[in-house]
Short mmCIF file of C-alpha atoms and ligand atoms in Angstrom, two decimals:
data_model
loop_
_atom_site.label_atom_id
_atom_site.label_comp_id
_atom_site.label_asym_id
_atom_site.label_seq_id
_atom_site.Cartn_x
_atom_site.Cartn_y
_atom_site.Cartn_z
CA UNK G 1 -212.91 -91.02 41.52
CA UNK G 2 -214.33 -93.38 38.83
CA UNK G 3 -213.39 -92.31 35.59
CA UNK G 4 -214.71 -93.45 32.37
CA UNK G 5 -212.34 -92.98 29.25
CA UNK G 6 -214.08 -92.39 26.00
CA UNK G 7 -212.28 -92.61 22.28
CA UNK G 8 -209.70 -95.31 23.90
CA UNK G 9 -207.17 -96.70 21.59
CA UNK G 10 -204.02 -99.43 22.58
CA UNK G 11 -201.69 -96.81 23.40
CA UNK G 12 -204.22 -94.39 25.13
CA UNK G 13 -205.17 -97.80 27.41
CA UNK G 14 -200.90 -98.22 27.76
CA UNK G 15 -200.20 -94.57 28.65
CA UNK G 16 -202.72 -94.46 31.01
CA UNK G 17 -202.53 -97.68 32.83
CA UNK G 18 -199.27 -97.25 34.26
CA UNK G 19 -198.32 -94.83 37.08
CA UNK G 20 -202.33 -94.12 37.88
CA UNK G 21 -203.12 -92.26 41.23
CA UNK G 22 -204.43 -95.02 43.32
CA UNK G 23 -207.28 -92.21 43.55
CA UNK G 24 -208.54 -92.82 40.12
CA UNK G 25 -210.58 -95.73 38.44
CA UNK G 26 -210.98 -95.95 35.50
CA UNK G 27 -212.89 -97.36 33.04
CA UNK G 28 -212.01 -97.70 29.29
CA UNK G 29 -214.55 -97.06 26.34
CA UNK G 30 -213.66 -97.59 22.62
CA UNK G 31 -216.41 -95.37 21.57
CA UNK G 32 -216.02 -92.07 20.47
CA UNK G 33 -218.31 -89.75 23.46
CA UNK G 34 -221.38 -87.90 21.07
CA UNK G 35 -224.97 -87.84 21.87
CA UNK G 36 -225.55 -92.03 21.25
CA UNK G 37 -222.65 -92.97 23.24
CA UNK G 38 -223.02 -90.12 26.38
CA UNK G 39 -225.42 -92.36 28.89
CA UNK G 40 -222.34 -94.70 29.36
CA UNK G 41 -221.53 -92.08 31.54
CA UNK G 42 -223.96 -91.83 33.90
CA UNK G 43 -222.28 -93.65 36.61
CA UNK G 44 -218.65 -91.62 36.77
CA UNK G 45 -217.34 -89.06 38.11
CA UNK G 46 -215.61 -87.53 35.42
CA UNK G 47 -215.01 -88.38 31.87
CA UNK G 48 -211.60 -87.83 29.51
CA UNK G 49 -212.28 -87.36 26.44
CA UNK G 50 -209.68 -86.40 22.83
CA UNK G 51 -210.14 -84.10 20.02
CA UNK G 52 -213.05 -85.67 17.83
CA UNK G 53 -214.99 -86.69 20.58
CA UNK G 54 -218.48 -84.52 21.01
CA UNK G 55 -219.02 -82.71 23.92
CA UNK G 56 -221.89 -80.78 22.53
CA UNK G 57 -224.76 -79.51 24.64
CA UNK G 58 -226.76 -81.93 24.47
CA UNK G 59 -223.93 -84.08 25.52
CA UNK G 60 -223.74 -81.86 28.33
CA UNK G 61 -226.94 -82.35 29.53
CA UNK G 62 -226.95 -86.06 29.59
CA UNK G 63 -223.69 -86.19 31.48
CA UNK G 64 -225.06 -83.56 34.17
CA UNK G 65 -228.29 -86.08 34.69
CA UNK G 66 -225.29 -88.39 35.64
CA UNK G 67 -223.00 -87.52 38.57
CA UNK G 68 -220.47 -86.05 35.96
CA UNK G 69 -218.20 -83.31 37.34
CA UNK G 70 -215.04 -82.97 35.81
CA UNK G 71 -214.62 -83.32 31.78
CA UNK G 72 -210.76 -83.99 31.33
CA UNK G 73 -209.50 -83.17 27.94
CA UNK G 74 -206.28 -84.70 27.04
CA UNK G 75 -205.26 -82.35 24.53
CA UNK G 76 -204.89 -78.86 23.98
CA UNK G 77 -207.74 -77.61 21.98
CA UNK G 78 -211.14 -77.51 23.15
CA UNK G 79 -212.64 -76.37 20.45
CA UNK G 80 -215.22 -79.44 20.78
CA UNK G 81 -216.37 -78.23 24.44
CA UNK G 82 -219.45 -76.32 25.07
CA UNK G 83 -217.68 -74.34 27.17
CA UNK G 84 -221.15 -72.27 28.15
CA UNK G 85 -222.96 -75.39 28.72
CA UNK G 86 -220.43 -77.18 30.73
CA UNK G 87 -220.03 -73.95 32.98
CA UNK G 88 -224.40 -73.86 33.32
CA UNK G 89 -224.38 -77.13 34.50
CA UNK G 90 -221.49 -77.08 37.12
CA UNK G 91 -219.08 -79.27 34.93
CA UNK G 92 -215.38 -77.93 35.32
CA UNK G 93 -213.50 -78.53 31.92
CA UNK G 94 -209.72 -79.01 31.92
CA UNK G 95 -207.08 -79.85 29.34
CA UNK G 96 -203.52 -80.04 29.03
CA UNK G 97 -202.29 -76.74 27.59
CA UNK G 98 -198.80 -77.57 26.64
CA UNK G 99 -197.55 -80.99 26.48
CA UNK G 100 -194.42 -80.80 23.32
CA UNK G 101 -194.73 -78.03 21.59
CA UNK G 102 -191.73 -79.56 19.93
CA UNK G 103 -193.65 -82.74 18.92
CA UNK G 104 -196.44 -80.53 16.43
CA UNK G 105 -193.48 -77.80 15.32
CA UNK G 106 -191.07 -80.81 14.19
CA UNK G 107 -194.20 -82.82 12.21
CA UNK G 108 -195.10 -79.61 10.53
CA UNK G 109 -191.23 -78.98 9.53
CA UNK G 110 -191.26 -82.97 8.12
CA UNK G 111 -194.46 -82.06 6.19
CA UNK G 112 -192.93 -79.26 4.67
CA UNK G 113 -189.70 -81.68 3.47
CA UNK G 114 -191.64 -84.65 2.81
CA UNK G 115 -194.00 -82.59 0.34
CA UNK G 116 -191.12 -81.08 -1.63
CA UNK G 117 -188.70 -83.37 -1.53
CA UNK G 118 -191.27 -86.30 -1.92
CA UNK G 119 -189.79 -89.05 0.25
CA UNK G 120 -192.97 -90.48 0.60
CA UNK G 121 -193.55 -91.08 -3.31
CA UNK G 122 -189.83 -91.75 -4.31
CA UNK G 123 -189.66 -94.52 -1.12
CA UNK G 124 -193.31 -96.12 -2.87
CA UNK G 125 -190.91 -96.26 -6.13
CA UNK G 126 -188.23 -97.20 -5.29
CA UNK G 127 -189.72 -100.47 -3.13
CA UNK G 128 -191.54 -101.02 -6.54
CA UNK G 129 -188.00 -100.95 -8.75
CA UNK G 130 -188.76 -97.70 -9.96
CA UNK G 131 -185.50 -95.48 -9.70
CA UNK G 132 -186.71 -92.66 -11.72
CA UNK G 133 -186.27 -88.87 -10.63
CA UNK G 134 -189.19 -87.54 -13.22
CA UNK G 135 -191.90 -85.83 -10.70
CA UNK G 136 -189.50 -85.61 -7.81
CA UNK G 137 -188.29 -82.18 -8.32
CA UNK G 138 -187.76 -79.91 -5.47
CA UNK G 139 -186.42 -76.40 -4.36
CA UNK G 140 -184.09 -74.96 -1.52
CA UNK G 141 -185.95 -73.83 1.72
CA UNK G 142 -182.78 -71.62 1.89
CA UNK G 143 -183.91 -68.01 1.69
CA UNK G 144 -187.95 -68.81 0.53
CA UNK G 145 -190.41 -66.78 2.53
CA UNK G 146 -192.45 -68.65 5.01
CA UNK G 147 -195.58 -67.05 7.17
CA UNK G 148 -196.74 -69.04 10.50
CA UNK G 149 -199.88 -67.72 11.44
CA UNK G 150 -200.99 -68.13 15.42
CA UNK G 151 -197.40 -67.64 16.85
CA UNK G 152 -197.91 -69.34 20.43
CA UNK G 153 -196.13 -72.56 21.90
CA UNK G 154 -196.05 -74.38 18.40
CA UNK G 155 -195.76 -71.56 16.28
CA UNK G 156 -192.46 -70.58 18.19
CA UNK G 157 -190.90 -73.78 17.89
CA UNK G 158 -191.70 -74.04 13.94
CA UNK G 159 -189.96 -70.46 13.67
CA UNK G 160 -187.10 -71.74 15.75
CA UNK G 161 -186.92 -74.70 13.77
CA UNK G 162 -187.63 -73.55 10.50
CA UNK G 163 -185.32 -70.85 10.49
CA UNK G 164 -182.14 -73.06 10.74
CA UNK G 165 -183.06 -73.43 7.08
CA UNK G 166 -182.49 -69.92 6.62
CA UNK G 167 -185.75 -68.59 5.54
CA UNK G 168 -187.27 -65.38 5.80
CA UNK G 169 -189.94 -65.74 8.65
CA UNK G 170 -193.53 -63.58 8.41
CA UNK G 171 -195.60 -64.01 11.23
CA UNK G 172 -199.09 -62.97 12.02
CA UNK G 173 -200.66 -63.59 15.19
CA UNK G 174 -204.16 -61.84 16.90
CA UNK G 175 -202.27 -60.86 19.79
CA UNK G 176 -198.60 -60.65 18.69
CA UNK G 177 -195.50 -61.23 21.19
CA UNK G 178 -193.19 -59.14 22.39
CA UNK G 179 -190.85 -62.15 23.46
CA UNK G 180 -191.05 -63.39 19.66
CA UNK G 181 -190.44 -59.69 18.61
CA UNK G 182 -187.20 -60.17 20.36
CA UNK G 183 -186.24 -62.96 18.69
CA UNK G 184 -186.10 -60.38 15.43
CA UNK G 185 -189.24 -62.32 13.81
CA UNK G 186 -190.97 -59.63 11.57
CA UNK G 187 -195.10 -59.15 12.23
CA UNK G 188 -197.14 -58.53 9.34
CA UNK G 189 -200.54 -58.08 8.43
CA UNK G 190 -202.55 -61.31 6.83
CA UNK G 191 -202.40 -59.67 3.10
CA UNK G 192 -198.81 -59.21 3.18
CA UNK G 193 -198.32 -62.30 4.74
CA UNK G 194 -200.34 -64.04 2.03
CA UNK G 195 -199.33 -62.46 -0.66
CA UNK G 196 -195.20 -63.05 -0.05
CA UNK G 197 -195.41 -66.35 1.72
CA UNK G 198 -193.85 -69.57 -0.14
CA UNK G 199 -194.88 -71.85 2.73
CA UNK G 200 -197.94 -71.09 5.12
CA UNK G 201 -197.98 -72.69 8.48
CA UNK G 202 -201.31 -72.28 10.64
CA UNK G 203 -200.76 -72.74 14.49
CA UNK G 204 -203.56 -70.88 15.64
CA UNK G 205 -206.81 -72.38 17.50
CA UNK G 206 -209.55 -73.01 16.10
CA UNK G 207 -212.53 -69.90 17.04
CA UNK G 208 -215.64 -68.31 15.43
CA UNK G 209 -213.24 -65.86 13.73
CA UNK G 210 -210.59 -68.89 12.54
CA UNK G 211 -212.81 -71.31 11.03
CA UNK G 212 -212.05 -70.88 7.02
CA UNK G 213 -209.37 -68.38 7.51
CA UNK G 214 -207.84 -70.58 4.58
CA UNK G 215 -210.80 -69.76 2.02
CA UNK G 216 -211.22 -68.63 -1.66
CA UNK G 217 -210.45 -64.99 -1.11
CA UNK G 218 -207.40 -65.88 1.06
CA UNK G 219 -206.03 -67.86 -1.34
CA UNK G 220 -206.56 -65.85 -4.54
CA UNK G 221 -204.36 -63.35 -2.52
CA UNK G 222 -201.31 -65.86 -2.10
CA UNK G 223 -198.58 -66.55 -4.26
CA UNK G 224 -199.08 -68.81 -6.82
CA UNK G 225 -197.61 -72.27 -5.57
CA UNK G 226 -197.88 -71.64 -2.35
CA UNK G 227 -197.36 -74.78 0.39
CA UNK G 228 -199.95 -74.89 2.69
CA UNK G 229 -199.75 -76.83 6.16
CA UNK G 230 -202.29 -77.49 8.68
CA UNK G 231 -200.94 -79.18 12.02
CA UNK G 232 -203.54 -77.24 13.77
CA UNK G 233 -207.26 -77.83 13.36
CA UNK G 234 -209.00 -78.90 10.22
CA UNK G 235 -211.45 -76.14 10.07
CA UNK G 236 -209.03 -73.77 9.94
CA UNK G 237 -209.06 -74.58 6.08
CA UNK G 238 -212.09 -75.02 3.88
CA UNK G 239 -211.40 -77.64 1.97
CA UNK G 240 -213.45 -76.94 -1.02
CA UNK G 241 -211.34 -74.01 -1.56
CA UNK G 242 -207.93 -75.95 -1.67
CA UNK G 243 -209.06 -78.13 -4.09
CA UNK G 244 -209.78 -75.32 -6.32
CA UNK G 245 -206.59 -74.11 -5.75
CA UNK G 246 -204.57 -77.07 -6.55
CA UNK G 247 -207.09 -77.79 -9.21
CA UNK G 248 -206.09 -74.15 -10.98
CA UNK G 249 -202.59 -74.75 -9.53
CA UNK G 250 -202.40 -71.56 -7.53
CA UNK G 251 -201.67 -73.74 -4.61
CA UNK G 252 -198.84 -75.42 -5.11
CA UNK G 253 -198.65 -78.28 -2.55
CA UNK G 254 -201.12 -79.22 0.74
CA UNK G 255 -200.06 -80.81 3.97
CA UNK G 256 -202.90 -81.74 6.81
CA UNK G 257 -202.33 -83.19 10.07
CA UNK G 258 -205.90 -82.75 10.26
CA UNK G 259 -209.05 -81.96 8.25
CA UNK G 260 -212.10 -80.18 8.58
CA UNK G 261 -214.28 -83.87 8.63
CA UNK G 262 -211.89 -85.81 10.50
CA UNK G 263 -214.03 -86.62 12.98
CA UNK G 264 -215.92 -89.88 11.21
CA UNK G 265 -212.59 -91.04 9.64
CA UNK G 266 -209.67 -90.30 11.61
CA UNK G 267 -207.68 -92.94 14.60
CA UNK G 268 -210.11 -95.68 12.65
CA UNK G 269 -208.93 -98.38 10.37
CA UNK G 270 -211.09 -97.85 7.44
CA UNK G 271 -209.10 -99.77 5.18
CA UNK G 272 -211.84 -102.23 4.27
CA UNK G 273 -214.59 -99.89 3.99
CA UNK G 274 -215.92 -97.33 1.30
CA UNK G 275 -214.93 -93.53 2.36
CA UNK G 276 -218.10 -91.93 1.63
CA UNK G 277 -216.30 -88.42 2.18
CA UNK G 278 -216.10 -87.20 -1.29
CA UNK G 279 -214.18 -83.98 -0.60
CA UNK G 280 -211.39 -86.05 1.60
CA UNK G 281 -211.68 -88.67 -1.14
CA UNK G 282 -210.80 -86.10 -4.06
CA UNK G 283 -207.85 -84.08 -1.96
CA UNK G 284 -206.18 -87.64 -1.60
CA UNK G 285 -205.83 -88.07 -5.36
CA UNK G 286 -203.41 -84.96 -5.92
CA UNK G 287 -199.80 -86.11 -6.15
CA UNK G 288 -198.97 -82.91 -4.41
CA UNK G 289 -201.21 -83.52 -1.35
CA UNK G 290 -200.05 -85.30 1.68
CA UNK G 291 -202.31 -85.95 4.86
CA UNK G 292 -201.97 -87.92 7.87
CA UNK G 293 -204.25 -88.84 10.83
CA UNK G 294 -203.92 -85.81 13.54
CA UNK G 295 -200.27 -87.61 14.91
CA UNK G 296 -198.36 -84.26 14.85
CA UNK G 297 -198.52 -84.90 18.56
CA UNK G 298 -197.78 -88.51 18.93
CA UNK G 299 -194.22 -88.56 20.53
CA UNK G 300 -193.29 -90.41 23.44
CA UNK G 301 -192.98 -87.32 24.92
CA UNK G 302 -195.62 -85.58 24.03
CA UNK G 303 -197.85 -88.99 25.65
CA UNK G 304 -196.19 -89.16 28.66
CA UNK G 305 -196.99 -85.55 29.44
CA UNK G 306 -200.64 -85.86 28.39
CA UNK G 307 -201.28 -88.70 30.78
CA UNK G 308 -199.43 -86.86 34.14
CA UNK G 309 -200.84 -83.63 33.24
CA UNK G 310 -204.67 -85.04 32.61
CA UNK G 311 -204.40 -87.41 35.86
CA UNK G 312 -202.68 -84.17 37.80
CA UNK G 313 -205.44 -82.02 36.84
CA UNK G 314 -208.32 -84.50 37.89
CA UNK G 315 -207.08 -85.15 41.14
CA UNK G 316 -206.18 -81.23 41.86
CA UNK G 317 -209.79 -81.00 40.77
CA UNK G 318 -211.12 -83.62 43.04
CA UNK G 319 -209.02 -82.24 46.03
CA UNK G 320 -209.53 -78.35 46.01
CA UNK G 321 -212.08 -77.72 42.88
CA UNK G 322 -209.48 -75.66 41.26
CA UNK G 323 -206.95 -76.85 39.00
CA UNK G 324 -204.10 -74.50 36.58
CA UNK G 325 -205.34 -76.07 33.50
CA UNK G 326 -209.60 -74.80 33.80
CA UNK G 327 -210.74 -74.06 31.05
CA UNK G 328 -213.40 -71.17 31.60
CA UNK G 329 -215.60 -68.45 29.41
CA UNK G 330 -213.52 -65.15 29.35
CA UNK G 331 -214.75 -62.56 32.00
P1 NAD T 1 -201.14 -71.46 21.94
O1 NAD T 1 -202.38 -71.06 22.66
O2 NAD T 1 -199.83 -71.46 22.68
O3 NAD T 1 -200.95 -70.51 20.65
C1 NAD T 1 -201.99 -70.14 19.81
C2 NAD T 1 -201.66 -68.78 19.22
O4 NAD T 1 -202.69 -68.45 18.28
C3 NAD T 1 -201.60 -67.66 20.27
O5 NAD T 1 -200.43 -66.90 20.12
C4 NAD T 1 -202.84 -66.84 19.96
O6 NAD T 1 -202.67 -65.44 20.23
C5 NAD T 1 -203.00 -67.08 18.46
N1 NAD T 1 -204.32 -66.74 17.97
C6 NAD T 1 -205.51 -66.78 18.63
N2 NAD T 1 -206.51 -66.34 17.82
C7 NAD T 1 -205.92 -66.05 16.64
C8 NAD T 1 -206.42 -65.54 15.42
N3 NAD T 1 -207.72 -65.24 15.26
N4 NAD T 1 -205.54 -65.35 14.40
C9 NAD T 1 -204.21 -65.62 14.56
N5 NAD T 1 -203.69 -66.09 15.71
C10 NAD T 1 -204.53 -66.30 16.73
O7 NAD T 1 -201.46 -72.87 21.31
P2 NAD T 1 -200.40 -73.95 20.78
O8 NAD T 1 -200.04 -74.87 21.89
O9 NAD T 1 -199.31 -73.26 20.04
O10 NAD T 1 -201.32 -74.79 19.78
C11 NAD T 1 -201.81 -74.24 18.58
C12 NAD T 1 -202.88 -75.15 18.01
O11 NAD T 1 -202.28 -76.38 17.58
C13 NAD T 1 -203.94 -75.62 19.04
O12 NAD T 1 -204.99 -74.69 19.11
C14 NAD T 1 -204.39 -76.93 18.52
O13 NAD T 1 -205.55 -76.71 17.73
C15 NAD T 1 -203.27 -77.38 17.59
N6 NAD T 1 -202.65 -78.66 18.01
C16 NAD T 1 -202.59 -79.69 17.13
C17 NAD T 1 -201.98 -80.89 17.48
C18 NAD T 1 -201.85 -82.06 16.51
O14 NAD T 1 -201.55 -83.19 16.94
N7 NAD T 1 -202.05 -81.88 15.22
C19 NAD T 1 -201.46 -81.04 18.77
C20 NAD T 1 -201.52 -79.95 19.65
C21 NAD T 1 -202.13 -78.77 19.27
#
């Protein structure tokens, strides 16, 4: 099976150079897949692709003029996907459901302490000779209220985690668990959850119905202060919003793994150029605002798992056409 490999960084070409099926060839592209950079490939057999790449339908369409057959994510979310499209054309669509759960759940958790215990800005003092404690004010975790929202893989490892630091957990999921019931976690509508939450966690996916869940009206309803923490997807929050919110100072502190325009800026050294993102530009000058580039994933781990499941799922695929990790449209 000839593989091309779009959005290829160093340690995507490491990972998935060693231990390949002998079945597999593969091809490495440092361009991100969208409508420009689809006719590379025309000549495979299936393409992987990560979270900003664009597998729109037009996208679609020029990989099904191809002999494209398989579309290997090699993440979780496929949220970029035309799902529709892909299933219209004959394309089968996989990903790789779970690969740590405890990788995303642990960043989130170090989010949550870097932001209000500020090791980030007290290590840039210190290195400068600054050993001053003015502006590094925290406050216990121990018995604040905080509400995950989406309460699936990740979301039950933050809970786990989270709750060693004796909080009060609020959890409010679409379809809520009866296993996390068990574990005595309390389920609560979004309102209550907003409006007695000291730290908000979002691990749900990204749909039609969660884009902006994090808008104006959501967050006129939360406490005032309120931590916000996106390890999920960046439209989950609308950004605008947020910085009306820490601009008023009803939200209290902001930590993204990922943002809603992460797409042109994100994996990419940029550190020469001019960020013509004005929004991203004016959420990085709040002292209270921390955001790193989607690596709530990035443990060893977490890598080593993407690459067997995503080479186990294109090879089942090859073989028998059917594969555990399909994506498909609901029936
Ligand atoms: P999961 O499918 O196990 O859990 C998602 C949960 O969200 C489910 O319980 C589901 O019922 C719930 N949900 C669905 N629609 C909802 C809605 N409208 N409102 C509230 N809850 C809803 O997924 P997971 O493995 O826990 O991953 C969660 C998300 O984390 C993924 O969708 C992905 O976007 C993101 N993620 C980010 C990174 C990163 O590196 N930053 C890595 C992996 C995953």
């Amino acid at each position: 099976m000839k593989l091309a490999v779009f959005s290829t960084k160093k340690w995507v070409k490491d990972a998935f150079t060693s231990n390949t099926p002998d079945s597999i060839e593969q091809t490495f592209f440092e361009a991100r897949l969208d409508e420009e950079t689809a006719p590379l490939a025309a000549d495979f057999d299936a393409i992987c692709v990560f979270v900003n790449d664009v597998v729109n339908a037009a996208v679609i369409d020029t990989l099904a003029k191809g002999k494209v057959k398989i579309i290997a994510l090699r993440c979780a979310g496929f949220n970029n996907v035309d799902i529709h499209k892909a299933e219209e054309k004959g394309i089968k669509v996989c990903r790789v459901p779970a690969y740590s759960p405890y990788a995303v759940a642990e960043y989130a958790l170090g989010l949550i302490l870097s932001l209000n215990r500020k090791y980030h800005r007290a290590h840039a003092r210190v290195r400068e000779g600054n050993f001053s404690l003015d502006g590094l004010l925290g406050f216990d975790l121990h018995e604040k209220t905080v509400g995950v929202i989406g309460t699936g893989k990740i979301g039950q490892v933050f809970m786990d985690v989270i709750s060693g630091f004796g909080v009060r957990v609020l959890a409010y999921d679409k379809f809520p668990s009866d296993a996390v019931r068990e574990k005595g976690v309390e389920y609560v509508e979004l309102e209550q959850l907003y409006r007695e939450s000291d730290i908000i966690s979002l691990h749900c996916p990204l749909t039609h119905e969660t884009y902006h869940l994090i808008n104006d009206y959501a967050i006129r309803s939360m406490k005032s202060g309120v931590m916000l923490i996106n390890t999920s997807r960046g439209p989950l929050i609308n950004s605008n919003a947020v910085i009306n919110g820490l601009k008023s100072g009803k939200v209290g502190y902001v930590g993204l793994d990922v943002y809603e325009e992460e797409g042109d800026l994100f994996f990419e050294d940029l550190s020469d150029e001019v960020i013509q993102d004005d929004t991203f530009v004016r959420l990085q000058t709040f002292p209270n605002v921390l955001i790193t580039s989607h690596q709530a994933f990035f443990t060893r781990e977490a890598v080593d798992n993407i690459k067997e499941t995503t080479f186990s799922n294109l090879t089942d695929i090859n073989r028998t056409g059917e594969s555990p990790n399909l994506v498909s449209l609901p029936k």
